[in-house]
Short mmCIF file of C-alpha atoms in Angstrom, two decimals:
data_model
loop_
_atom_site.label_atom_id
_atom_site.label_comp_id
_atom_site.label_asym_id
_atom_site.label_seq_id
_atom_site.Cartn_x
_atom_site.Cartn_y
_atom_site.Cartn_z
CA MET A 233 -18.50 72.93 -3.25
CA ALA A 234 -21.99 71.42 -3.33
CA ILE A 235 -20.64 67.93 -3.97
CA ARG A 236 -18.11 68.36 -1.18
CA GLN A 237 -20.84 69.42 1.21
CA ARG A 238 -23.09 66.56 0.08
CA TRP A 239 -20.53 64.00 1.27
CA ASN A 240 -18.77 66.06 3.94
CA LEU A 241 -15.52 66.39 1.99
CA PRO A 242 -13.25 69.10 3.40
CA PRO A 243 -13.04 72.15 1.12
CA GLU A 244 -9.22 72.07 1.10
CA ALA A 245 -8.86 68.31 0.52
CA MET A 246 -7.42 66.78 -2.62
CA VAL A 247 -10.08 64.27 -3.63
CA VAL A 248 -9.39 61.03 -5.44
CA CYS A 249 -12.58 59.77 -7.02
CA GLY A 250 -12.98 56.07 -7.72
CA VAL A 251 -16.12 54.94 -9.54
CA LEU A 252 -16.13 51.18 -9.86
CA LYS A 253 -17.93 47.96 -9.18
CA PHE A 254 -16.77 46.39 -5.95
CA ALA A 255 -15.67 43.20 -7.68
CA PRO A 256 -12.30 41.43 -8.03
CA ARG A 257 -11.79 42.57 -11.64
CA GLU A 258 -12.01 46.26 -10.65
CA ASP A 259 -10.18 45.73 -7.33
CA PRO A 260 -11.39 48.52 -5.01
CA ILE A 261 -9.30 47.16 -2.14
CA THR A 262 -6.06 48.11 -3.91
CA LEU A 263 -7.36 51.65 -4.35
CA VAL A 264 -8.17 51.91 -0.63
CA ARG A 265 -4.67 50.67 0.21
CA ALA A 266 -3.03 53.02 -2.30
CA VAL A 267 -4.77 56.08 -0.87
CA ARG A 268 -3.71 55.03 2.62
CA VAL A 269 -0.06 54.93 1.43
CA ALA A 270 -0.39 58.21 -0.51
CA ARG A 271 -1.71 59.96 2.59
CA ARG A 272 1.72 59.54 4.16
CA ARG A 273 2.96 62.16 1.70
CA ARG A 274 -0.23 64.12 1.24
CA GLY A 275 -2.25 64.19 4.45
CA ASP A 276 -5.13 66.15 2.91
CA LEU A 277 -5.97 63.31 0.49
CA VAL A 278 -9.53 61.96 0.62
CA LEU A 279 -11.01 59.04 -1.31
CA LEU A 280 -14.55 59.30 -2.66
CA LEU A 281 -15.26 55.68 -3.54
CA VAL A 282 -18.50 55.38 -5.53
CA GLY A 283 -19.92 51.96 -6.24
CA ASP A 284 -21.16 48.73 -4.79
CA GLY A 285 -20.87 45.02 -5.38
CA PRO A 286 -19.93 41.68 -3.89
CA LEU A 287 -16.70 42.98 -2.29
CA ARG A 288 -18.42 45.76 -0.34
CA SER A 289 -17.97 44.09 3.05
CA ALA A 290 -14.30 43.32 2.23
CA VAL A 291 -13.74 46.98 1.25
CA GLU A 292 -15.38 48.12 4.48
CA ARG A 293 -13.19 45.74 6.51
CA GLU A 294 -10.06 46.98 4.71
CA ALA A 295 -11.05 50.62 5.26
CA GLY A 296 -12.00 50.07 8.90
CA PRO A 297 -12.00 53.32 10.88
CA ASP A 298 -10.91 55.30 7.80
CA ILE A 299 -14.53 55.33 6.60
CA GLY A 300 -15.83 58.78 7.43
CA ARG A 301 -12.34 60.06 8.21
CA TYR A 302 -10.75 60.21 4.79
CA LEU A 303 -12.75 57.60 2.93
CA VAL A 304 -16.29 58.37 1.81
CA MET A 305 -18.39 55.55 0.36
CA PRO A 306 -21.73 56.86 -0.89
CA GLY A 307 -22.58 53.52 -2.53
CA TYR A 308 -24.03 52.96 -5.97
CA LEU A 309 -25.05 56.02 -7.97
CA PRO A 310 -27.01 55.98 -11.23
CA HIS A 311 -25.01 56.72 -14.37
CA ALA A 312 -26.90 60.00 -14.79
CA ASP A 313 -25.42 61.25 -11.47
CA LEU A 314 -21.80 60.43 -12.30
CA PRO A 315 -20.91 63.60 -14.25
CA GLU A 316 -21.57 65.60 -11.07
CA VAL A 317 -19.22 63.32 -9.15
CA TYR A 318 -16.44 63.67 -11.72
#
């Protein structure tokens, strides 16, 4: 619950966690799109997208108003913090 509170994730939400570099090889935009499609079947789905990189502005444009609604982007986190996220 602490991690959910830290990023304002609803307690009842099913959380998809993506930890990746925002670069073409890791393709965060496809993950954002996939969660948007999956929410049609599962409206309580939330994406916690951890990372940063050269595609950050493209990811933010793709996400648009979904950021803060069902997409949380805390940015880069040190490797030592990732076990808590998982």
